[in-house]
Short mmCIF file of N, CA and C and ligand atoms in Angstrom, two decimals:
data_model
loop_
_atom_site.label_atom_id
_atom_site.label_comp_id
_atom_site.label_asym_id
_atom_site.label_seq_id
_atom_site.Cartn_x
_atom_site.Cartn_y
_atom_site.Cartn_z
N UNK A 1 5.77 14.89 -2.12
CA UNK A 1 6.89 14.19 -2.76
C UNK A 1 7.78 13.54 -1.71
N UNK A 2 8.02 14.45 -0.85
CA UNK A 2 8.82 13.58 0.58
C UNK A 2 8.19 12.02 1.01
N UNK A 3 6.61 12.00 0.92
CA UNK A 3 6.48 11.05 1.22
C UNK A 3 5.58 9.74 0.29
N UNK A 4 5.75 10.23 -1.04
CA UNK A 4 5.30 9.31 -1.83
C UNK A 4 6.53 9.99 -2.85
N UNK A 5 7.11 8.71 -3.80
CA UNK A 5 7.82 9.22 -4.52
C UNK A 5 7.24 9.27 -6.00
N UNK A 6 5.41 8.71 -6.03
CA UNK A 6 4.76 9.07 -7.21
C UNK A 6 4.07 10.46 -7.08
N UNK A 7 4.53 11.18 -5.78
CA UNK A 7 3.49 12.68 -6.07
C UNK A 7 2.15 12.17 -6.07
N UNK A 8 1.75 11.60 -5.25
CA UNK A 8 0.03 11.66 -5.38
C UNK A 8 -0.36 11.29 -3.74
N UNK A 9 -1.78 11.74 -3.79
CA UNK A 9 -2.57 11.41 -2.48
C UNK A 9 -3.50 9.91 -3.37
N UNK A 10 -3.82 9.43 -2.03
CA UNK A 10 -3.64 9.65 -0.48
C UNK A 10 -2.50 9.02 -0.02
N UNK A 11 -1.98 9.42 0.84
CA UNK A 11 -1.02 8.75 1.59
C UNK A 11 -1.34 8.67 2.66
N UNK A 12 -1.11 7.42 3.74
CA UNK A 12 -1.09 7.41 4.90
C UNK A 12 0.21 7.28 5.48
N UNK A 13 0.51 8.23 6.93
CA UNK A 13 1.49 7.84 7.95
C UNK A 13 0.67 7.33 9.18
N UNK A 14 1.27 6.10 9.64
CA UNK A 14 0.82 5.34 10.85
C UNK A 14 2.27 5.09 11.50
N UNK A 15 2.34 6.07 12.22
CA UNK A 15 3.59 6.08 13.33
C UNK A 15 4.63 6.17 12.34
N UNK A 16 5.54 5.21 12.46
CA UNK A 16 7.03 5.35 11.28
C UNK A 16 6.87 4.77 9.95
N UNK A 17 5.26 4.43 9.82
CA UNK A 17 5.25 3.98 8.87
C UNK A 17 4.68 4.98 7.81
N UNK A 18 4.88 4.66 6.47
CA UNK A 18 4.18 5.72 5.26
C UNK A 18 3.85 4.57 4.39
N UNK A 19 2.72 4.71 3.84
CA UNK A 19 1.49 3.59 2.89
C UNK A 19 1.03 4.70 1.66
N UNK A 20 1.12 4.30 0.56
CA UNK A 20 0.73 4.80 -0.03
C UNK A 20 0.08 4.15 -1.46
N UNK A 21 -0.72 4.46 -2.34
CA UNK A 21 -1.48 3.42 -3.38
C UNK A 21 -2.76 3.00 -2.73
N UNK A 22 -3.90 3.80 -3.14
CA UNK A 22 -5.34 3.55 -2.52
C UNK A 22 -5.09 2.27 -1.84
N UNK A 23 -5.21 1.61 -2.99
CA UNK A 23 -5.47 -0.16 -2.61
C UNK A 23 -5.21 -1.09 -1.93
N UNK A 24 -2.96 -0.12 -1.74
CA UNK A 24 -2.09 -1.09 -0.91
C UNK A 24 -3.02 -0.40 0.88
N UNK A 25 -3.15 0.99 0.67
CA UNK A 25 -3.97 1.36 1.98
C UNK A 25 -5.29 1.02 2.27
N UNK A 26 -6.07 0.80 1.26
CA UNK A 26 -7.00 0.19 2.13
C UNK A 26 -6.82 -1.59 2.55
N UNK A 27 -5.91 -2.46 1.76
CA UNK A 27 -5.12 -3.55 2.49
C UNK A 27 -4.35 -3.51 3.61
N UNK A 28 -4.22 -2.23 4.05
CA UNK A 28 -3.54 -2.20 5.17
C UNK A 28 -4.23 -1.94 6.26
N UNK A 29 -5.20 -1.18 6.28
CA UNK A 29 -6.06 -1.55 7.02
C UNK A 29 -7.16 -2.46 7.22
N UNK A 30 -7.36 -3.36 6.29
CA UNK A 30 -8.23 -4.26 6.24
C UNK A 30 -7.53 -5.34 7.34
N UNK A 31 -6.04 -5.12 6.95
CA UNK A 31 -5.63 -6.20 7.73
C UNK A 31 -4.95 -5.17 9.36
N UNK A 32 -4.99 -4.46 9.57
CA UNK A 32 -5.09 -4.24 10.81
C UNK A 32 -6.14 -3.70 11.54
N UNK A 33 -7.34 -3.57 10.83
CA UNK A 33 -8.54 -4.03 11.78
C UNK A 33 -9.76 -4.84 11.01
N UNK A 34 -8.95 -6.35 11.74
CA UNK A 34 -9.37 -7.49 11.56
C UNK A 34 -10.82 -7.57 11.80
N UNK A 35 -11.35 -6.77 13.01
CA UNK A 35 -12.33 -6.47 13.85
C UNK A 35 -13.68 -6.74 13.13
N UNK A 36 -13.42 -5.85 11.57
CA UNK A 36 -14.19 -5.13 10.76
C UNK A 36 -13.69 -5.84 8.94
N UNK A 37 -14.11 -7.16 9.01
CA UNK A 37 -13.32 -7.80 7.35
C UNK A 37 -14.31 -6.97 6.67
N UNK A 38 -13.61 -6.49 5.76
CA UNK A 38 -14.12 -6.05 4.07
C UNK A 38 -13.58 -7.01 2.81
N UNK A 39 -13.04 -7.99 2.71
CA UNK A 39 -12.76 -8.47 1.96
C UNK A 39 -13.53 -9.73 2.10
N UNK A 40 -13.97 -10.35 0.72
CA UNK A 40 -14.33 -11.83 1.29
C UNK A 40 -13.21 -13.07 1.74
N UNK A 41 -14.34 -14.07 2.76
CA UNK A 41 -13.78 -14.83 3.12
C UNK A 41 -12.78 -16.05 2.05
N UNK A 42 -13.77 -16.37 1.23
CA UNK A 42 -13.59 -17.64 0.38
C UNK A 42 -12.30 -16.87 -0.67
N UNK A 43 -11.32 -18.05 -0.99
CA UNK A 43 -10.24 -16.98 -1.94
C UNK A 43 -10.99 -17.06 -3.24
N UNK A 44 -11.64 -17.87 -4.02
CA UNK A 44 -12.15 -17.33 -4.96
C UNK A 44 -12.44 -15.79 -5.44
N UNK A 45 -13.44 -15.75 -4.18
CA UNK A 45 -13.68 -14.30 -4.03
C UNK A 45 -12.88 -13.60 -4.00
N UNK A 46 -12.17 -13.55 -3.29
CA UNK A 46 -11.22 -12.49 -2.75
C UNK A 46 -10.48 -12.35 -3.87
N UNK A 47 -10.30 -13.13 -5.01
CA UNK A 47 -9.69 -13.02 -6.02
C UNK A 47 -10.27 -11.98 -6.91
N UNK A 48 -11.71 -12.47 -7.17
CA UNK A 48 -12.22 -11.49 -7.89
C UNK A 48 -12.49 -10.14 -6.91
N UNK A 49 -12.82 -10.00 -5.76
CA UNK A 49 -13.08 -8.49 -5.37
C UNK A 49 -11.32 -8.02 -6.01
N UNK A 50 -10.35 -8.64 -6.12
CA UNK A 50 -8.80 -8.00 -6.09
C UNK A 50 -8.77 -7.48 -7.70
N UNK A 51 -9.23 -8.66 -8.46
CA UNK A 51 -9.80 -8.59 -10.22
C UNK A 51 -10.33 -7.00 -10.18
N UNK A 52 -11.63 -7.09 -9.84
CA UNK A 52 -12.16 -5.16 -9.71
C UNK A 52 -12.10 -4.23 -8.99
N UNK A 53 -11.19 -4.57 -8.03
CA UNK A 53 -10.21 -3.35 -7.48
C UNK A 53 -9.11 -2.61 -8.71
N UNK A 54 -8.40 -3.89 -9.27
CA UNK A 54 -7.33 -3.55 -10.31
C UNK A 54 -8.16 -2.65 -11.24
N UNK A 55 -9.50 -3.24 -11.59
CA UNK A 55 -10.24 -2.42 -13.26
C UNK A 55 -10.30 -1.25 -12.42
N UNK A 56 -10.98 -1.20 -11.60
CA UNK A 56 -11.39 0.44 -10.72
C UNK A 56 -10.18 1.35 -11.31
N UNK A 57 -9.21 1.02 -10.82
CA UNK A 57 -7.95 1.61 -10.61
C UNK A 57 -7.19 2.49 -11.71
N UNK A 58 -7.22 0.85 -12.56
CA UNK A 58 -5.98 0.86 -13.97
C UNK A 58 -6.87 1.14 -14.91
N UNK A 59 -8.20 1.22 -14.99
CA UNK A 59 -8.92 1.66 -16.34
C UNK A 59 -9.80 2.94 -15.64
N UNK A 60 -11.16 2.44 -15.25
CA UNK A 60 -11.89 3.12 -15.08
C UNK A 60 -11.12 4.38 -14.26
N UNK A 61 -10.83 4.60 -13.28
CA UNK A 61 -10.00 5.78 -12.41
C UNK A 61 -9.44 6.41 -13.44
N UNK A 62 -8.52 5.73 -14.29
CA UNK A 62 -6.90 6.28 -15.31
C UNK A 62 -8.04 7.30 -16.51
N UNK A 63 -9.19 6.25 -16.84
CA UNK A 63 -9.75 7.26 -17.81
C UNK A 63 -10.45 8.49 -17.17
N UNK A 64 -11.31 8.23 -15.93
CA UNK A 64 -11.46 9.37 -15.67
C UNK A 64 -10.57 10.25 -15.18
N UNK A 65 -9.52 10.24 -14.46
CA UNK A 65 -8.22 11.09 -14.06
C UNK A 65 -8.25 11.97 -15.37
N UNK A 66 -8.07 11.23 -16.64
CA UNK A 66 -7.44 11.69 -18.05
C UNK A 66 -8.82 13.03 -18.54
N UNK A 67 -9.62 12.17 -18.09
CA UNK A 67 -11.02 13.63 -18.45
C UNK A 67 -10.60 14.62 -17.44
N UNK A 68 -10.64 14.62 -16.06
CA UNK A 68 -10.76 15.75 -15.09
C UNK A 68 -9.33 16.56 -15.29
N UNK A 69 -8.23 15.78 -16.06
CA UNK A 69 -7.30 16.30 -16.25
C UNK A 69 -7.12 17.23 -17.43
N UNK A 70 -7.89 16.92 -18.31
CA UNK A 70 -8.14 17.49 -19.76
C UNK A 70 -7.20 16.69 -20.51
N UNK A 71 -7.27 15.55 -20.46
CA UNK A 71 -5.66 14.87 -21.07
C UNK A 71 -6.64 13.71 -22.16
N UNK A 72 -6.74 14.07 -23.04
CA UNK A 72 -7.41 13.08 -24.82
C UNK A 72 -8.74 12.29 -24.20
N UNK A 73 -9.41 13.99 -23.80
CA UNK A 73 -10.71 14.27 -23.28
C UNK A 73 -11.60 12.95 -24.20
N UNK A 74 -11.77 13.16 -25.26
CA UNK A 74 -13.01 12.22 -26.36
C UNK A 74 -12.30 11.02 -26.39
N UNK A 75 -10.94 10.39 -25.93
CA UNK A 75 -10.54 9.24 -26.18
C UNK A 75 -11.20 8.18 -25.13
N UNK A 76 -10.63 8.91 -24.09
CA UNK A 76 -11.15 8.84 -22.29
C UNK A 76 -12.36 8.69 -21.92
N UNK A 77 -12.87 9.24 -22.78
CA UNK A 77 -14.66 9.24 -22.54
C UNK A 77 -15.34 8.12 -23.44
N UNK A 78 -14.66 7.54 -23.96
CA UNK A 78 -14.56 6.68 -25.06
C UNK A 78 -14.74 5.57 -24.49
N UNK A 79 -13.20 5.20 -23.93
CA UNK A 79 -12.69 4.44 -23.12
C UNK A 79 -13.99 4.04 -21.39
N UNK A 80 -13.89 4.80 -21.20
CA UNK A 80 -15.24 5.03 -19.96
C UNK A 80 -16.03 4.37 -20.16
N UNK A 81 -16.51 4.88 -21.28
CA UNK A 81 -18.66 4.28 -21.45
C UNK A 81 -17.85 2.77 -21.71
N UNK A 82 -16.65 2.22 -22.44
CA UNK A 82 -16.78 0.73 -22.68
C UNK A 82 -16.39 0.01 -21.20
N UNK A 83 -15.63 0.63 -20.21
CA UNK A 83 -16.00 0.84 -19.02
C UNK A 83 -16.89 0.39 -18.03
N UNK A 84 -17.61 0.79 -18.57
CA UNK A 84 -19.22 0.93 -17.76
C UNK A 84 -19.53 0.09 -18.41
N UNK A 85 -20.22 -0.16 -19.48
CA UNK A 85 -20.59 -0.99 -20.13
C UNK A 85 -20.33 -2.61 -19.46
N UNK A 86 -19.07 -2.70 -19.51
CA UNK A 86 -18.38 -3.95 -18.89
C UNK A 86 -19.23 -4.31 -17.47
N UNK A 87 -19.67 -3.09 -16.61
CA UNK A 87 -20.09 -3.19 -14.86
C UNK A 87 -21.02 -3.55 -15.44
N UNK A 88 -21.78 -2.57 -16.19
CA UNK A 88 -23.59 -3.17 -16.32
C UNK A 88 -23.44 -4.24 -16.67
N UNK A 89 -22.51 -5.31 -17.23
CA UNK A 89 -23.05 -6.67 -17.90
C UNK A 89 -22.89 -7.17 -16.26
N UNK A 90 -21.14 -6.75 -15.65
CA UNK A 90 -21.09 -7.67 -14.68
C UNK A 90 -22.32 -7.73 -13.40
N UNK A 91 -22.61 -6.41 -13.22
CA UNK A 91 -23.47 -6.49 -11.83
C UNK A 91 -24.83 -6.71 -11.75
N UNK A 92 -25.25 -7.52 -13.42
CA UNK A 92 -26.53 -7.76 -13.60
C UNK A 92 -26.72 -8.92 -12.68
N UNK A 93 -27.68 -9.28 -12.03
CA UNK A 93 -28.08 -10.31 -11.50
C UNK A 93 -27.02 -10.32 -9.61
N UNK A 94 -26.37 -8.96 -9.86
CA UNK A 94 -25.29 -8.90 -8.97
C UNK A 94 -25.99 -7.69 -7.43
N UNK A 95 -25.89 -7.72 -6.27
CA UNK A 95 -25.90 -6.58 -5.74
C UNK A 95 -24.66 -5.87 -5.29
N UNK A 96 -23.57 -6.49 -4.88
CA UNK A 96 -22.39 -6.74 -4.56
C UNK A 96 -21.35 -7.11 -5.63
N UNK A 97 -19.99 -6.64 -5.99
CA UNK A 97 -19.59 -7.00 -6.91
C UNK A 97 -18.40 -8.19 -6.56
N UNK A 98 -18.51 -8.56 -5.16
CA UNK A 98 -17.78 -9.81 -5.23
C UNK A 98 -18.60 -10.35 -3.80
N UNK A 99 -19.49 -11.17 -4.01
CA UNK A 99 -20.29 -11.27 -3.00
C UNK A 99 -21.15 -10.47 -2.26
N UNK A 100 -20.78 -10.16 -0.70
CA UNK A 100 -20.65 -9.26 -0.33
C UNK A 100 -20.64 -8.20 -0.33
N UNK A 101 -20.73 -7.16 0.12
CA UNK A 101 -20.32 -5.74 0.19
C UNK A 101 -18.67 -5.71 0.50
N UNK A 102 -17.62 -5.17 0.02
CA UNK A 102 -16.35 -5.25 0.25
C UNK A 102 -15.71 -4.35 -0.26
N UNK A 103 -14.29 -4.75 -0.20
CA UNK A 103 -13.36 -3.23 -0.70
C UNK A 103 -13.77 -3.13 -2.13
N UNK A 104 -13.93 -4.22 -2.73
CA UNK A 104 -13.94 -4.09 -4.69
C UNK A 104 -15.30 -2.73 -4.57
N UNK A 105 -16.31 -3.20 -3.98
CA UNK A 105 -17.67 -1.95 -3.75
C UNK A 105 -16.42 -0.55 -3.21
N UNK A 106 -16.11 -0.64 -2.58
CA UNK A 106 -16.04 0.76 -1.60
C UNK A 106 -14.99 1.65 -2.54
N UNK A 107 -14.29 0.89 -3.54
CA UNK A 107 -13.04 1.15 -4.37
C UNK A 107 -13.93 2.56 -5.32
N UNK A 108 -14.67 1.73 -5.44
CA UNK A 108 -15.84 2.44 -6.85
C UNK A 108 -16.56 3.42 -5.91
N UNK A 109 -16.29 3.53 -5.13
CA UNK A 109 -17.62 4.87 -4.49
C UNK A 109 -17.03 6.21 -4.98
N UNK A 110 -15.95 6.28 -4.62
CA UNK A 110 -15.07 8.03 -4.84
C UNK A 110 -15.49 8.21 -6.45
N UNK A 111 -15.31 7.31 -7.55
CA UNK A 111 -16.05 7.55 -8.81
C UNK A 111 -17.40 7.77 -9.07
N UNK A 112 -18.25 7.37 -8.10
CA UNK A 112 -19.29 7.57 -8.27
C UNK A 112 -20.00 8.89 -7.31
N UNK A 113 -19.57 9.43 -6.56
CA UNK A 113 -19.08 10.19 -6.11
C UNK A 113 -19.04 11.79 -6.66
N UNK A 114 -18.51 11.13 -7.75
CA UNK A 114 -17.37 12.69 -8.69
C UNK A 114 -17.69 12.68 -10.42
N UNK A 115 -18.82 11.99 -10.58
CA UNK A 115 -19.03 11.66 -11.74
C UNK A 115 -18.98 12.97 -12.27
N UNK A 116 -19.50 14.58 -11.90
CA UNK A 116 -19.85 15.51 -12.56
C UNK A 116 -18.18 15.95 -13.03
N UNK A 117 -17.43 15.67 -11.94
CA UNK A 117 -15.89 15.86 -12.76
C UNK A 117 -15.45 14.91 -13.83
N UNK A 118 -15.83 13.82 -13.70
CA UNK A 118 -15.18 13.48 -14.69
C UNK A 118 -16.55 13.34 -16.21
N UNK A 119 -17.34 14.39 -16.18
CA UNK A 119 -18.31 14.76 -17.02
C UNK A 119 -19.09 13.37 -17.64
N UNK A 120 -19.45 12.44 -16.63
CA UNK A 120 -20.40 11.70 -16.67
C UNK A 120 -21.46 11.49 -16.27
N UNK A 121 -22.69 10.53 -16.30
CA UNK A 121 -23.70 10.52 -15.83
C UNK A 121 -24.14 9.06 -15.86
N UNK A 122 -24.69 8.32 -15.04
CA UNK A 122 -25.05 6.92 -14.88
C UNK A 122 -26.42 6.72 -14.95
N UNK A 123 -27.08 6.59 -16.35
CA UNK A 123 -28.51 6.70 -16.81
C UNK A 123 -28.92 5.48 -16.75
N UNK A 124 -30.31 5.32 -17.71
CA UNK A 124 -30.97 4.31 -17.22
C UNK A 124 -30.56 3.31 -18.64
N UNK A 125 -29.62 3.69 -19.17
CA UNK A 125 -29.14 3.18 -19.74
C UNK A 125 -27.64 1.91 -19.49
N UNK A 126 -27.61 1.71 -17.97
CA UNK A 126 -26.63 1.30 -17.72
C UNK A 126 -27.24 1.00 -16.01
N UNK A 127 -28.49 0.16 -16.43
CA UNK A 127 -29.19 -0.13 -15.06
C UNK A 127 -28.80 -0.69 -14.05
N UNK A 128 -27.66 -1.43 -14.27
CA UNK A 128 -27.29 -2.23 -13.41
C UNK A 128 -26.46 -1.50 -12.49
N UNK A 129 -25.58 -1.39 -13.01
CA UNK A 129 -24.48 0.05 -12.96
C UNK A 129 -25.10 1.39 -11.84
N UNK A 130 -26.03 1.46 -12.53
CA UNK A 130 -27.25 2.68 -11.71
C UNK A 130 -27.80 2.00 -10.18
N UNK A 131 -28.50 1.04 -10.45
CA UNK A 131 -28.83 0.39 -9.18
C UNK A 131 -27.18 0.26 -7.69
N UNK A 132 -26.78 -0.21 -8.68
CA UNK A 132 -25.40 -0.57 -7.63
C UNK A 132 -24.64 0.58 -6.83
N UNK A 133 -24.97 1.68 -7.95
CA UNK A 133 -24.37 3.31 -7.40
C UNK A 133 -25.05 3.53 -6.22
N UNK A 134 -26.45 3.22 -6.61
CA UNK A 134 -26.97 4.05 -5.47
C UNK A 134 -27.14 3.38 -4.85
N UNK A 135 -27.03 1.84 -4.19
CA UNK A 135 -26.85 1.12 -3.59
C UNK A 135 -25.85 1.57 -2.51
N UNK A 136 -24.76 1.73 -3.10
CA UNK A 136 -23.67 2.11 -2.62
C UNK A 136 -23.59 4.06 -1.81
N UNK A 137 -24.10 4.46 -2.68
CA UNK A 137 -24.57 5.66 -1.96
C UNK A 137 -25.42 6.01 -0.89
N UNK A 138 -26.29 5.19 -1.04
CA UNK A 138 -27.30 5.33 -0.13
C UNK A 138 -26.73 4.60 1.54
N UNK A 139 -25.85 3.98 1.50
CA UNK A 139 -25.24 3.14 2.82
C UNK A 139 -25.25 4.56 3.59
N UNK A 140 -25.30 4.38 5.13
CA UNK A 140 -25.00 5.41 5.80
C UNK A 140 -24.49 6.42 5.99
N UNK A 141 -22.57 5.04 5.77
CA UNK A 141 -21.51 5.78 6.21
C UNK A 141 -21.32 6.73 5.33
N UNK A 142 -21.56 6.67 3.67
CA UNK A 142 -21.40 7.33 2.41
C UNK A 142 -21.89 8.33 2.53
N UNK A 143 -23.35 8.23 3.17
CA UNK A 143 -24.13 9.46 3.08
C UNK A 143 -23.46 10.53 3.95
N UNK A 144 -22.91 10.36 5.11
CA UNK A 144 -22.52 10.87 6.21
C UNK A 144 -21.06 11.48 6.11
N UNK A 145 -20.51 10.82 4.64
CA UNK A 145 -19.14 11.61 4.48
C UNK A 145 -19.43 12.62 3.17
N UNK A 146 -18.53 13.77 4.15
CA UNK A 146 -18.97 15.09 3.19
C UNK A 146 -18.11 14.67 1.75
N1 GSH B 201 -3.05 4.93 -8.23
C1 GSH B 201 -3.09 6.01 -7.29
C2 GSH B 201 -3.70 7.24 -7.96
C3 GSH B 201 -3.72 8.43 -7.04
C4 GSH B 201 -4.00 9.73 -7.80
O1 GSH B 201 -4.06 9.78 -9.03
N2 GSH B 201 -4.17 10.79 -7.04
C5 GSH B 201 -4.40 12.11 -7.62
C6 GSH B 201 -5.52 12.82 -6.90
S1 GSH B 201 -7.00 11.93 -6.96
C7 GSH B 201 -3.16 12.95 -7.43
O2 GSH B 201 -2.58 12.96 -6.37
N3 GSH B 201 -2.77 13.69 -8.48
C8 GSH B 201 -1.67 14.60 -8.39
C9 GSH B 201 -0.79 14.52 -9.59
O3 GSH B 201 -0.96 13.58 -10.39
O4 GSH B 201 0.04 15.40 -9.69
C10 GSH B 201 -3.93 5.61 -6.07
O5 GSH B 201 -4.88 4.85 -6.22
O6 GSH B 201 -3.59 6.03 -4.94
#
């Protein structure tokens, strides 16, 4: 609470500074190590990777939070599959969900991730969706973080 005044992780401190809000932190480091862009170049793009950063966040995350929380469990789960539904149309024909590999991808890993908490499963019913997970899973660095 001292250092977020919404009570939640993650937070970062970088010297006197405190960052907090997945998204505003991983923008903060995107832009201080330039070294290494995750965002696309073209603003189009960059518009839409920012477009499914927001869904990650404000839907998909909020409903699962609401399952792992026990908070209108069958509404949430409801809410989810139409969710998903939405990725499988978008990432058909897609490997990347805004070009590239970028933050909009890396946003969605911790969900995919934790699916057994938030009492889901990504079947073959939602192929696209499925391919892209493990797309995303299978990258190195993913594999390599506990
Ligand atoms: N929108 C926030 C959500 C963060 C969030 O919900 N964090 C959870 C853990 S994953 C939390 O700290 N929950 C504690 C609480 O709500 O009391 C973000 O993306 O950083």
């Amino acid at each position: 609470m001292e250092l977020n005044p919404y009570g939640k992780v993650p937070v970062l401190v970088d010297g006197d500074g405190v960052i907090y809000e997945s998204a505003i932190i991983n923008e903060y480091l995107e832009e201080k190590y330039p070294g290494i862009p995750l965002m696309p170049k073209d603003s189009l793009q960059r518009s839409r990777a920012r477009i499914w950063i927001d869904y990650c966040n404000t839907r998909l995350q909020a409903a699962a939070g609401n399952i792992a929380h026990d908070h209108e469990v069958e509404k949430s789960k409801e809410r989810l599959r139409g969710y998903l539904e939405t990725l499988n149309q978008e990432m058909r024909d897609r490997e990347y969900i805004a070009g590239e590999y970028s933050l909009a991808d890396i946003t969605y890993i911790p969900f995919f991730c934790r699916l057994q908490r938030y009492q889901t499963t990504i079947s073959n019913d939602l192929p696209h969706v499925k391919a892209w997970m493990q797309r995303l899973l299978d990258r190195p660095v993913v594999r390599a973080t506990p």
